[in-house]
PDB file of C-alpha atoms (C1' of nucleotides) in Angstrom:
ATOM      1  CA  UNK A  42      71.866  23.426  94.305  1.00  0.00           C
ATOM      2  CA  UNK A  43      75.232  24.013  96.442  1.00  0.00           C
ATOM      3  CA  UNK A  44      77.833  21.516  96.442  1.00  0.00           C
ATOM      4  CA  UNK A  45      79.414  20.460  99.118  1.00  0.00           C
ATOM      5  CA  UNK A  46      82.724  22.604 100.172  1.00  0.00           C
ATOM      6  CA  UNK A  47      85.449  19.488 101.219  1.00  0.00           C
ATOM      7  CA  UNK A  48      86.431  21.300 104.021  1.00  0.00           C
ATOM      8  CA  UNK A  49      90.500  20.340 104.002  1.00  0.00           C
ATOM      9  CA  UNK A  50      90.414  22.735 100.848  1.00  0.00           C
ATOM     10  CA  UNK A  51      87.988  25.014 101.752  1.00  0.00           C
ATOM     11  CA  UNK A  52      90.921  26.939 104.024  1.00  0.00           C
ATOM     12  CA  UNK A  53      92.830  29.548 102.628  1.00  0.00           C
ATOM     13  CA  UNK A  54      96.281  28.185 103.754  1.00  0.00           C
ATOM     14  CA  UNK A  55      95.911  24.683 102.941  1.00  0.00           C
ATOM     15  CA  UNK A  56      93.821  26.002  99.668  1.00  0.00           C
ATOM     16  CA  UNK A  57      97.471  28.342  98.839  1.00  0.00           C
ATOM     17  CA  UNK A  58      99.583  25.094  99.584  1.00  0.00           C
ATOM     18  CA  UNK A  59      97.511  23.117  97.421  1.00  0.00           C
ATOM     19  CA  UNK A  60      97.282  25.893  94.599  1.00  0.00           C
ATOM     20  CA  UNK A  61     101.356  26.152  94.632  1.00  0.00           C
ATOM     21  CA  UNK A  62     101.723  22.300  94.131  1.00  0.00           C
ATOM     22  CA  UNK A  63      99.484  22.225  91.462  1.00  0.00           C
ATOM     23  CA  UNK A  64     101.309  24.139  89.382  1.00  0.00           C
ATOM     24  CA  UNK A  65     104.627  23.357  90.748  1.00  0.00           C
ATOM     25  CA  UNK A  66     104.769  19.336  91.100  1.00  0.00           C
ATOM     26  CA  UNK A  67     107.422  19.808  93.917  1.00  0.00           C
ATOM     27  CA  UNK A  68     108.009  22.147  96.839  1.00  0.00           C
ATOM     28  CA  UNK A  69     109.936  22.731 100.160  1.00  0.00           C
ATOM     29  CA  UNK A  70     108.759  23.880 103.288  1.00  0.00           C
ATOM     30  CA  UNK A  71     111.038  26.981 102.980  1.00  0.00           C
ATOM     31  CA  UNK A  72     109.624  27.601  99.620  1.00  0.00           C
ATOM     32  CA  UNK A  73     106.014  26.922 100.626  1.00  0.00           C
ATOM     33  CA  UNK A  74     106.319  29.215 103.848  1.00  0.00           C
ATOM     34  CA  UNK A  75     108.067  32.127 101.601  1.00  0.00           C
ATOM     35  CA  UNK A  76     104.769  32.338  98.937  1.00  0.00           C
ATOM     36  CA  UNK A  77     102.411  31.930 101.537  1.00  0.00           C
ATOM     37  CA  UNK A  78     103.358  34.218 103.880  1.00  0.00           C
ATOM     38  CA  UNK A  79     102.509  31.752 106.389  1.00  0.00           C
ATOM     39  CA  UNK A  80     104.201  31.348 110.137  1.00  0.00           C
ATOM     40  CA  UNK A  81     106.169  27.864 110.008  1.00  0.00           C
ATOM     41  CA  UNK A  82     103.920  26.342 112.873  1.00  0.00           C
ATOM     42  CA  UNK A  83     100.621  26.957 110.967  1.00  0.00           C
ATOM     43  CA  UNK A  84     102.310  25.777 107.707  1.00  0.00           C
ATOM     44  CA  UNK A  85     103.064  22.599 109.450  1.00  0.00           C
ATOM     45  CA  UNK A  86      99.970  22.163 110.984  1.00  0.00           C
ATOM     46  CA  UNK A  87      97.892  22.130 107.442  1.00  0.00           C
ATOM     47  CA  UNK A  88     101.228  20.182 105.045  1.00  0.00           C
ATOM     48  CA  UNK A  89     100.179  17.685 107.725  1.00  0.00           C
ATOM     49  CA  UNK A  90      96.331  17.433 108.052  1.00  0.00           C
ATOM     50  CA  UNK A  91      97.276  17.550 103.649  1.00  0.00           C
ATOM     51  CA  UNK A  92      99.560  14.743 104.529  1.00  0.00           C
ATOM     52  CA  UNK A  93      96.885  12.865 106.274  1.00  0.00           C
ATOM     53  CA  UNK A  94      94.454  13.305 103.740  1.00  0.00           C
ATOM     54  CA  UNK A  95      96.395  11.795 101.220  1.00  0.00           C
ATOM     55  CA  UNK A  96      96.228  15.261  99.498  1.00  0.00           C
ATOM     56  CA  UNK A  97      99.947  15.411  99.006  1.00  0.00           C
ATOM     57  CA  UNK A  98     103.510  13.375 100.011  1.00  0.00           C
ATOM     58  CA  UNK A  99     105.872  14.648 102.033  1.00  0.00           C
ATOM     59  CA  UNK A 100     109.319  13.368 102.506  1.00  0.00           C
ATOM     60  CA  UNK A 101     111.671  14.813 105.068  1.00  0.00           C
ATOM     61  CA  UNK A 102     115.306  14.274 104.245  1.00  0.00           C
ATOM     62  CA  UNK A 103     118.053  16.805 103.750  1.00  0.00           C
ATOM     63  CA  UNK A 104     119.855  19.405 101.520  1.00  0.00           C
ATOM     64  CA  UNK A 105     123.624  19.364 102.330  1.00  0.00           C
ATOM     65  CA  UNK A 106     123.614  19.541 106.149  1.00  0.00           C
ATOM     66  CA  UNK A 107     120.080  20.755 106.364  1.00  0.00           C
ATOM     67  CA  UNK A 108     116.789  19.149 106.923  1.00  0.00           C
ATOM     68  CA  UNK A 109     114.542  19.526 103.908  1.00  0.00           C
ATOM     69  CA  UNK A 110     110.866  18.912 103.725  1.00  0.00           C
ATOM     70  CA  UNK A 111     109.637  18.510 100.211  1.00  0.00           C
ATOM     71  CA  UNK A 112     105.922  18.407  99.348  1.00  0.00           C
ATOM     72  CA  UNK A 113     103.986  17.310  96.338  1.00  0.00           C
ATOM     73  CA  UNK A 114     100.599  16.514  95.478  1.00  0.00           C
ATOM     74  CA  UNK A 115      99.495  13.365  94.701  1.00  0.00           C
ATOM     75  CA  UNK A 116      96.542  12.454  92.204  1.00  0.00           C
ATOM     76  CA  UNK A 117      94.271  12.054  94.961  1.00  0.00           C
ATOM     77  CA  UNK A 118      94.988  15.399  95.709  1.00  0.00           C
ATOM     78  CA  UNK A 119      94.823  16.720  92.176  1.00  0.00           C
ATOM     79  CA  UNK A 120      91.037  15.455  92.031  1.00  0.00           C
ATOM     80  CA  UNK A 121      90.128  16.552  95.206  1.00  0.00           C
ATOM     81  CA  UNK A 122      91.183  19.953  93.909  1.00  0.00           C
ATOM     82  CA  UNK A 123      89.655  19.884  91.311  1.00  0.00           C
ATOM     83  CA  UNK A 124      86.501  18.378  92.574  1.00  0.00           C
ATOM     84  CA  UNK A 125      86.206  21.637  94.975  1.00  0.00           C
ATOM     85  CA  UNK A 126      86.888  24.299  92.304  1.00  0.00           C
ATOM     86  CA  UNK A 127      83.972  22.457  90.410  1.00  0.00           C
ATOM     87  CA  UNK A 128      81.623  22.774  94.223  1.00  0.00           C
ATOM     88  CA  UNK A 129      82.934  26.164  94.266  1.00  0.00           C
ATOM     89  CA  UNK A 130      81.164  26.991  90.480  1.00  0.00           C
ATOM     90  CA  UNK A 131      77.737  26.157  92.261  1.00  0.00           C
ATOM     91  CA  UNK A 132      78.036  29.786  94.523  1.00  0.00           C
ATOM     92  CA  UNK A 133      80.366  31.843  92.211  1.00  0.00           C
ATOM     93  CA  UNK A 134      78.693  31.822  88.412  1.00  0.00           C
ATOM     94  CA  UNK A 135      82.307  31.185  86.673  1.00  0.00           C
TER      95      UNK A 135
ATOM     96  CA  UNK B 144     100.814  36.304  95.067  1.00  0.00           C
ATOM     97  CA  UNK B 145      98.035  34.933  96.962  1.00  0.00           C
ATOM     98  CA  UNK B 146      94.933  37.600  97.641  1.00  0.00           C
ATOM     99  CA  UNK B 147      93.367  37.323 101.426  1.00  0.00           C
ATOM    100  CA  UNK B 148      89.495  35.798 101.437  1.00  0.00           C
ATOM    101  CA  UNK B 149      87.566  37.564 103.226  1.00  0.00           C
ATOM    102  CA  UNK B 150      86.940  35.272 106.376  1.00  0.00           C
ATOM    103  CA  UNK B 151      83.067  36.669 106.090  1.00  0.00           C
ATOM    104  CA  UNK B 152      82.360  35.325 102.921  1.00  0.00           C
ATOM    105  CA  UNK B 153      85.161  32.314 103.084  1.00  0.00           C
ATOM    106  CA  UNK B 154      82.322  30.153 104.815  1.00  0.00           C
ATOM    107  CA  UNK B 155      80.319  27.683 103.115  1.00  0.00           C
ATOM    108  CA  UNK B 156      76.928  28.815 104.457  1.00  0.00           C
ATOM    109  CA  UNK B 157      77.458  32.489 104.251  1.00  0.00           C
ATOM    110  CA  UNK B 158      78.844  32.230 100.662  1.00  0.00           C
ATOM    111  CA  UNK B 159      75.670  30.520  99.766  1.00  0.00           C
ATOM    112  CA  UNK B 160      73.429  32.639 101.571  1.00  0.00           C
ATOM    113  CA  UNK B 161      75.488  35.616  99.640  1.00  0.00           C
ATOM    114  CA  UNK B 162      75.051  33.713  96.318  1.00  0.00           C
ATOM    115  CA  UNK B 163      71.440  33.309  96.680  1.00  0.00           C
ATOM    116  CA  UNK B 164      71.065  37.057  97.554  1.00  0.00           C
ATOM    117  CA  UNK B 165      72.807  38.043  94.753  1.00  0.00           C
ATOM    118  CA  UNK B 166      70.901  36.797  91.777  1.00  0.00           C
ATOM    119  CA  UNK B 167      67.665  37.423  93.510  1.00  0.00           C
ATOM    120  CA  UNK B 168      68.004  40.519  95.376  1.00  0.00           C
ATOM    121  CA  UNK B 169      65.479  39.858  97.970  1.00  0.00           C
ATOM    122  CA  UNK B 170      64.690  36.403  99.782  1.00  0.00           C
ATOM    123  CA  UNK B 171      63.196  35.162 103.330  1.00  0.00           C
ATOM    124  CA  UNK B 172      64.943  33.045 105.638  1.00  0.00           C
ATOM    125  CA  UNK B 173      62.356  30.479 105.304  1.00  0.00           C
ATOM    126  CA  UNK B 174      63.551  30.237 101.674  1.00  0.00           C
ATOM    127  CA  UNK B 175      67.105  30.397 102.420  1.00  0.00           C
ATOM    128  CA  UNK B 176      66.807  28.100 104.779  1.00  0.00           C
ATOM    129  CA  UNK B 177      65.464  25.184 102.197  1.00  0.00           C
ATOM    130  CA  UNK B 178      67.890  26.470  99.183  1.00  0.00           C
ATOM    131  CA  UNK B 179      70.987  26.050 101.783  1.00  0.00           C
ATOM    132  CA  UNK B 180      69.311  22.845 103.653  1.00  0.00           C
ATOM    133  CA  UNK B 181      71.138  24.532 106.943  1.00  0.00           C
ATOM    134  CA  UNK B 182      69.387  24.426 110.469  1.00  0.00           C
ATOM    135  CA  UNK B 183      67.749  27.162 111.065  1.00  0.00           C
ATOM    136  CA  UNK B 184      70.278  27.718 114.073  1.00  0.00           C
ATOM    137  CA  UNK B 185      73.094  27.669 111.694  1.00  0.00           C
ATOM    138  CA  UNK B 186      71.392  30.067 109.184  1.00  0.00           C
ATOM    139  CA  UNK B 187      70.162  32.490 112.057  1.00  0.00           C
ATOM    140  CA  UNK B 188      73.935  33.224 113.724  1.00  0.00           C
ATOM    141  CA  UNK B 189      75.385  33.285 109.774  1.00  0.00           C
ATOM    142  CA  UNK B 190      72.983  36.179 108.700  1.00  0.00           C
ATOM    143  CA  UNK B 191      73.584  37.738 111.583  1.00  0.00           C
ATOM    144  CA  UNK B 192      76.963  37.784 111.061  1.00  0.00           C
ATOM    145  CA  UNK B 193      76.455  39.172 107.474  1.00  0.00           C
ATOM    146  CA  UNK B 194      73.630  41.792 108.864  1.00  0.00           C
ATOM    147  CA  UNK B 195      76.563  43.255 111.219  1.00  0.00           C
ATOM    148  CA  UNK B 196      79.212  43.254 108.341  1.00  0.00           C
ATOM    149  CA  UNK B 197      76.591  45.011 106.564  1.00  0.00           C
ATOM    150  CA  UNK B 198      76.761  42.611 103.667  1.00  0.00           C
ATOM    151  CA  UNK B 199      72.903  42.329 103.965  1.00  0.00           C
ATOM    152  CA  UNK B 200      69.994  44.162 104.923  1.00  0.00           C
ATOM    153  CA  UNK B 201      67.458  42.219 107.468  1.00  0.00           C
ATOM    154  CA  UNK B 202      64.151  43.302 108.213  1.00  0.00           C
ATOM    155  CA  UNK B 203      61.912  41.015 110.700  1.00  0.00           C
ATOM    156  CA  UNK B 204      58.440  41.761 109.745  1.00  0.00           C
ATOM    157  CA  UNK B 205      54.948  40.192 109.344  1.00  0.00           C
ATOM    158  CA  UNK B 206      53.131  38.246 106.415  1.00  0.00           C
ATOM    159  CA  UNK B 207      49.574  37.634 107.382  1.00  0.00           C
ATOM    160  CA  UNK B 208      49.975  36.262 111.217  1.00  0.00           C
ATOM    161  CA  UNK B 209      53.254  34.782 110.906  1.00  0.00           C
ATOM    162  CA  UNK B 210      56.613  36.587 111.420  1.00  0.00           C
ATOM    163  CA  UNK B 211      58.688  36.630 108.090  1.00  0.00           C
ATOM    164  CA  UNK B 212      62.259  37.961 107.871  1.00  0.00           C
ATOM    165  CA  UNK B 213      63.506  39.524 105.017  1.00  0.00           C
ATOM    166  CA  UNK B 214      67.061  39.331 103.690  1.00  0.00           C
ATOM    167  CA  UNK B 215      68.957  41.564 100.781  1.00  0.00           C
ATOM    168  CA  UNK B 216      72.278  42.472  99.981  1.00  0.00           C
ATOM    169  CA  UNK B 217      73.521  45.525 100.328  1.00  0.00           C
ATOM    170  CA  UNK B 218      75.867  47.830  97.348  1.00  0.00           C
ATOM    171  CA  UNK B 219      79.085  47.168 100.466  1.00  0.00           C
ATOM    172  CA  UNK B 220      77.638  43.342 100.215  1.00  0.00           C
ATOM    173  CA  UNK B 221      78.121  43.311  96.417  1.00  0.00           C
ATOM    174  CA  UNK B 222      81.265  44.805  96.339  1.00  0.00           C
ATOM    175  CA  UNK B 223      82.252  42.106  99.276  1.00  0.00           C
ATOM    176  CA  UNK B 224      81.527  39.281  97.132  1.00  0.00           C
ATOM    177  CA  UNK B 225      82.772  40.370  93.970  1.00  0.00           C
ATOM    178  CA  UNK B 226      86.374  40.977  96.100  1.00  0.00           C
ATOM    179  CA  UNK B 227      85.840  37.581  97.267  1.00  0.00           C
ATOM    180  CA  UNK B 228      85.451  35.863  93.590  1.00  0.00           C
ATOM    181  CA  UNK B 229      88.845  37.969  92.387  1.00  0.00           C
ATOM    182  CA  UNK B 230      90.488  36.997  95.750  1.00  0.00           C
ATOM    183  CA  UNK B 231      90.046  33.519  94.453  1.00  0.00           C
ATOM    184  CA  UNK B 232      91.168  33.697  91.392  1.00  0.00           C
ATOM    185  CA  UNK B 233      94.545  33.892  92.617  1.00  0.00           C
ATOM    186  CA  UNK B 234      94.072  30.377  93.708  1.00  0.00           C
ATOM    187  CA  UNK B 235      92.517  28.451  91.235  1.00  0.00           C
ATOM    188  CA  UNK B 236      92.877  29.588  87.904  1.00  0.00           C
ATOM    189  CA  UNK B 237      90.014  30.283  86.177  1.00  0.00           C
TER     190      UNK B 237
ATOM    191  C1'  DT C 208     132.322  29.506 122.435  1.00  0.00           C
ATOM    192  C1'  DT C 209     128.511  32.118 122.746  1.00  0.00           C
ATOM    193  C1'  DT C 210     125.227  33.957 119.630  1.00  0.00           C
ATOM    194  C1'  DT C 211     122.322  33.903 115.757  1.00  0.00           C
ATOM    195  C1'  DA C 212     119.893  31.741 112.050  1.00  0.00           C
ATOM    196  C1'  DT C 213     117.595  27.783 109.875  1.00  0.00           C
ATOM    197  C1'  DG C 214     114.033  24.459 109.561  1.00  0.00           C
ATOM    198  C1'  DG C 215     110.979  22.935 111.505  1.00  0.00           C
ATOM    199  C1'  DT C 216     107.347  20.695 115.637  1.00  0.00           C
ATOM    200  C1'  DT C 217     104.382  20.996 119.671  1.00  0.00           C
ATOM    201  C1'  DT C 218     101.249  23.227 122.587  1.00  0.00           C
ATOM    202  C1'  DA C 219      98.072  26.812 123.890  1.00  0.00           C
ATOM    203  C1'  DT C 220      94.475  29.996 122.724  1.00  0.00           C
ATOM    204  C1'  DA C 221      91.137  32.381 120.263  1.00  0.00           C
ATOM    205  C1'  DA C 222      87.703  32.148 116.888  1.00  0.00           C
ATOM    206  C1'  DA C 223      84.267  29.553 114.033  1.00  0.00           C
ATOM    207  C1'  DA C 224      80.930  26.457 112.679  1.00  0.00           C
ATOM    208  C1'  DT C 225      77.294  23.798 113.959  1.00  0.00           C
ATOM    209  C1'  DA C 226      73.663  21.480 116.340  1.00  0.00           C
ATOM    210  C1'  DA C 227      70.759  21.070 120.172  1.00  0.00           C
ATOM    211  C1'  DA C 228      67.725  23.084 123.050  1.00  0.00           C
ATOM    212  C1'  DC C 229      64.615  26.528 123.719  1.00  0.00           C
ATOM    213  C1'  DT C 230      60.844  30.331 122.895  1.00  0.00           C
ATOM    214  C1'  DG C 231      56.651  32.166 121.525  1.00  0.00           C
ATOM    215  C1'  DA C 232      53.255  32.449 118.542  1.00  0.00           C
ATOM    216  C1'  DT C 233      49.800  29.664 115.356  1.00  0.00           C
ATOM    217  C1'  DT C 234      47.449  25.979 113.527  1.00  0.00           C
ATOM    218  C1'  DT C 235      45.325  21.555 113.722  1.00  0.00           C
ATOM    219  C1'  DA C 236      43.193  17.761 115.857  1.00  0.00           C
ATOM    220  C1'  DT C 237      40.207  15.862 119.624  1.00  0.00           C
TER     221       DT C 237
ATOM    222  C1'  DA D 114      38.155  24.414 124.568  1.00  0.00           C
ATOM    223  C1'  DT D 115      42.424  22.468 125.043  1.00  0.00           C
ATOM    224  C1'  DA D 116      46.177  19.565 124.005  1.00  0.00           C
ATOM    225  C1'  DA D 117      49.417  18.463 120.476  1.00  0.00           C
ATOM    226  C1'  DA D 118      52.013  19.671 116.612  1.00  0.00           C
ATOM    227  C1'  DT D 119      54.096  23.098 113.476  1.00  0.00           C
ATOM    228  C1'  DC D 120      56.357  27.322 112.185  1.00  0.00           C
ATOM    229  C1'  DA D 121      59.814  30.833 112.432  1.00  0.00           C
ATOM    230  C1'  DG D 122      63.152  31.766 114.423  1.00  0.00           C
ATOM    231  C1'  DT D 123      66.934  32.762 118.699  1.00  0.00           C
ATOM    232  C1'  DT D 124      70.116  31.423 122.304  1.00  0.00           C
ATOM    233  C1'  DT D 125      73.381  28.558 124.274  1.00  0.00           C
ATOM    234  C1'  DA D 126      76.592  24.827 124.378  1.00  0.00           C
ATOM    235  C1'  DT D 127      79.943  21.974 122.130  1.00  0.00           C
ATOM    236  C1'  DT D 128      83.116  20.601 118.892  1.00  0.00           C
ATOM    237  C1'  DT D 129      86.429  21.875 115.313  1.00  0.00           C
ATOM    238  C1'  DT D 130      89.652  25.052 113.322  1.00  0.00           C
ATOM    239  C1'  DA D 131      92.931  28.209 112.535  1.00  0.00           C
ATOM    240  C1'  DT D 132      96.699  30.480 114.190  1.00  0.00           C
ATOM    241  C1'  DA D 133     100.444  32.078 116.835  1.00  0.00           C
ATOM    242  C1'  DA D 134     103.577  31.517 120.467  1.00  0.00           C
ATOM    243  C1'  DA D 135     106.813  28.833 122.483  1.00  0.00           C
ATOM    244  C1'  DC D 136     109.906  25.479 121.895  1.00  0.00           C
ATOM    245  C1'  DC D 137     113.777  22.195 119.924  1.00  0.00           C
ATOM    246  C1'  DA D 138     117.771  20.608 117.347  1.00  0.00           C
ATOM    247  C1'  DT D 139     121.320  21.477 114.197  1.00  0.00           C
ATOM    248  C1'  DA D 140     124.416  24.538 111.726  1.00  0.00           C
ATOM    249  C1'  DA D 141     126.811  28.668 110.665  1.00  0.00           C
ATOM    250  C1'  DA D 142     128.848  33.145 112.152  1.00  0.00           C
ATOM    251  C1'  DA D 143     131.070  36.268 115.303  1.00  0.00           C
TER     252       DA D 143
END
DNA sequence: TTTTATGGTTTATAAAATAAACTGATTTAT
DNA sequence: ATAAATCAGTTTATTTTATAAACCATAAAA
């Protein structure tokens, strides 16, 4: 009847990072934090349980002087996803 | 950009329980209980969460000797849910 | 050179989800 | 008749989460 919700999406934060790099293939922490709304310490609480999930990459390098922190999502990511927008058709009739 | 989800109805049993409600306007916990497969601890606290949002309507009553305790949504329940589905839309795109 | 801003991370706290344990009736079996 | 099992839940305890607050290091501005 109801399919399972994979919990690491089923967040709105981590679901809003995930939704951006979709659609975007490639995305700093600045960026990130800016369409989410999100406080930094939250937003690098969830890049990183993403991170550990193999959801998405993150490298940490530098623009110019500054440290940089770009995310993207990996195909594991992109079928987990999608996977949970398919789970999420079993409670919404979309 | 992003849309909040309501953290009422952003939870995987309460969606479901809100899901079930809404296509059949009228169900027992006994039967919720089997269409969700939740404990019956789990599905107790989350309806009583929805009863106080008043996103359902619970009546504990009687059928034959055995207690029996009715859920439905309510027209603020509806509305809820139907918030909930746009909300999402702003995350996946469907 | 002190202050302020940038780009984060770490730690603490509050809230949530969930299961386990319990309650009180009702059958069923002995 | 009474002990055991089942039903329909509720309450309580525990684990996980989400989130913000506090912190840190570097860089730019005053």
């Amino acid at each position: 009847m109801f399919k399972e919700l994979d919990p690491l999406l089923h967040s709105e934060l981590r679901l809003a990072i995930m939704s951006l790099l979709i659609s975007v293939e490639e995305a700093d922490f600045v960026y990130l934090k800016d369409q989410t709304k999100s406080t930094s310490g939250n937003l690098s609480v969830q890049i990183d349980k993403l991170n550990d999930a193999g959801y998405i990459e993150v490298e940490r390098g530098f623009a110019g002087k500054r440290t940089r922190t770009v995310c993207k999502i990996t195909p594991v990511g992109v079928k987990a996803f999608e996977a949970y927008v398919e789970s999420l058709r079993s409670y919404l009739n979309l």
